[in-house]
C-alpha positions as semicolon CSV with decimal commas, in nm:
position;residue;x (nm);y (nm);z (nm)
1;X;0,010;-0,003;-0,024
2;X;0,295;0,211;-0,013
3;X;0,199;0,553;-0,227
4;X;0,443;0,785;-0,375
5;X;0,337;1,092;-0,546
6;X;0,577;1,326;-0,739
7;X;0,491;1,694;-0,776
8;X;0,714;1,993;-0,874
9;X;0,792;1,928;-1,248
10;X;0,719;2,207;-1,491
11;X;0,904;2,435;-1,809
12;X;1,196;2,613;-1,731
13;X;1,463;2,770;-1,928
14;X;1,810;2,639;-1,947
15;X;2,030;2,745;-1,641
16;X;1,724;2,771;-1,438
17;X;1,613;2,563;-1,116
18;X;1,353;2,325;-0,998
19;X;1,256;2,157;-0,726
20;X;1,065;1,825;-0,733
21;X;0,898;1,661;-0,418
22;X;0,752;1,335;-0,359
23;X;0,533;1,281;-0,062
24;X;0,520;0,884;0,056
25;X;0,256;0,762;0,244
26;X;0,473;0,453;0,397
27;X;0,780;0,472;0,655
28;X;1,039;0,367;0,653
29;X;1,233;0,270;0,326
30;X;1,572;0,132;0,318
31;X;1,652;0,345;0,041
32;X;1,463;0,634;-0,167
33;X;1,566;0,776;-0,485
34;X;1,487;0,961;-0,818
35;X;1,480;0,805;-1,172
36;X;1,414;0,960;-1,509
37;X;1,303;0,857;-1,865
38;X;1,317;1,089;-2,196
39;X;1,130;0,958;-2,493
40;X;1,335;0,706;-2,686
41;X;1,577;0,670;-2,403
42;X;1,592;0,381;-2,135
43;X;1,493;0,466;-1,771
44;X;1,816;0,598;-1,560
45;X;1,913;0,629;-1,228
46;X;1,951;1,006;-1,087
47;X;2,001;0,980;-0,772
48;X;1,959;0,756;-0,412
49;X;1,971;0,828;-0,035
50;X;1,984;0,578;0,227
51;X;1,682;0,627;0,498
52;X;1,928;0,719;0,787
53;X;2,115;0,950;0,579
54;X;2,477;0,902;0,478
55;X;2,632;0,979;0,181
56;X;2,399;1,047;-0,159
57;X;2,467;0,898;-0,470
58;X;2,415;1,046;-0,822
59;X;2,458;0,972;-1,194
60;X;2,741;1,130;-1,351
61;X;2,540;1,347;-1,544
62;X;2,388;1,508;-1,274
63;X;2,672;1,574;-1,010
64;X;2,728;1,922;-0,872
65;X;2,383;2,025;-1,043
66;X;2,149;1,813;-0,824
67;X;2,094;1,750;-0,460
68;X;1,863;1,474;-0,322
69;X;1,729;1,539;0,029
70;X;1,461;1,407;0,234
71;X;1,248;1,542;0,540
72;X;1,100;1,283;0,747
73;X;0,863;1,504;0,953
74;X;0,680;1,600;0,630
75;X;0,745;1,258;0,476
76;X;0,880;1,402;0,166
77;X;1,167;1,356;-0,065
78;X;1,317;1,639;-0,264
79;X;1,549;1,679;-0,594
80;X;1,673;2,021;-0,618
81;X;1,796;2,044;-0,959
82;X;1,990;2,380;-1,067
83;X;2,153;2,451;-1,383
84;X;1,924;2,285;-1,576
85;X;2,015;2,155;-1,914
86;X;1,750;2,089;-2,235
87;X;1,881;1,697;-2,198
88;X;1,760;1,699;-1,845
89;X;1,415;1,724;-1,989
90;X;1,232;1,378;-1,910
91;X;0,957;1,215;-1,693
92;X;1,095;1,219;-1,314
93;X;0,994;0,893;-1,088
94;X;1,029;0,912;-0,735
95;X;1,115;0,535;-0,610
96;X;1,165;0,362;-0,297
97;X;1,239;0,019;-0,142
98;X;1,584;-0,108;-0,301
99;X;1,654;-0,486;-0,317
100;X;1,920;-0,588;-0,060
101;X;2,038;-0,831;-0,356
102;X;2,031;-0,552;-0,619
103;X;2,385;-0,537;-0,811
104;X;2,331;-0,190;-0,942
105;X;2,100;0,072;-0,771
106;X;2,062;0,240;-1,120
107;X;1,885;-0,061;-1,238
108;X;1,523;0,002;-1,255
109;X;1,441;-0,357;-1,160
110;X;1,604;-0,325;-0,828
111;X;1,340;-0,094;-0,664
112;X;0,980;-0,229;-0,569
113;X;0,782;0,099;-0,514
114;X;0,752;0,389;-0,779
115;X;0,541;0,718;-0,840
116;X;0,361;0,800;-1,161
117;X;0,603;1,063;-1,247
118;X;0,625;1,427;-1,298
119;X;0,729;1,591;-1,630
120;X;1,039;1,815;-1,663
121;X;1,100;2,042;-1,953
122;X;1,368;2,223;-1,990
123;X;1,365;2,468;-2,295
124;X;1,665;2,626;-2,490
């Protein structure tokens, strides 16, 4: 019955910023994270965070620009996106529940719970 609901997507100009939110109804998950998928491309892992904190992990393409964080009091996961580029345009998904047997966190099949997605469009 876990529910993940993304929000905050929209259209922004290149170089701008956007903050995505993921409201979750079940607590707690071992890991939470974000994936994205652009038309004609495979789904890719963007970032993930352990429930108790620690060091977040990011895809090379977003390092230094994106920041993943979590507010347990508000049951919300965030993805702060700065210096956005047109190639960041995609449907962004909130994910939770990383398989402990997973070899790669960035593999979609490693995650149990998925939100419906929120669209991000970055214009040139």
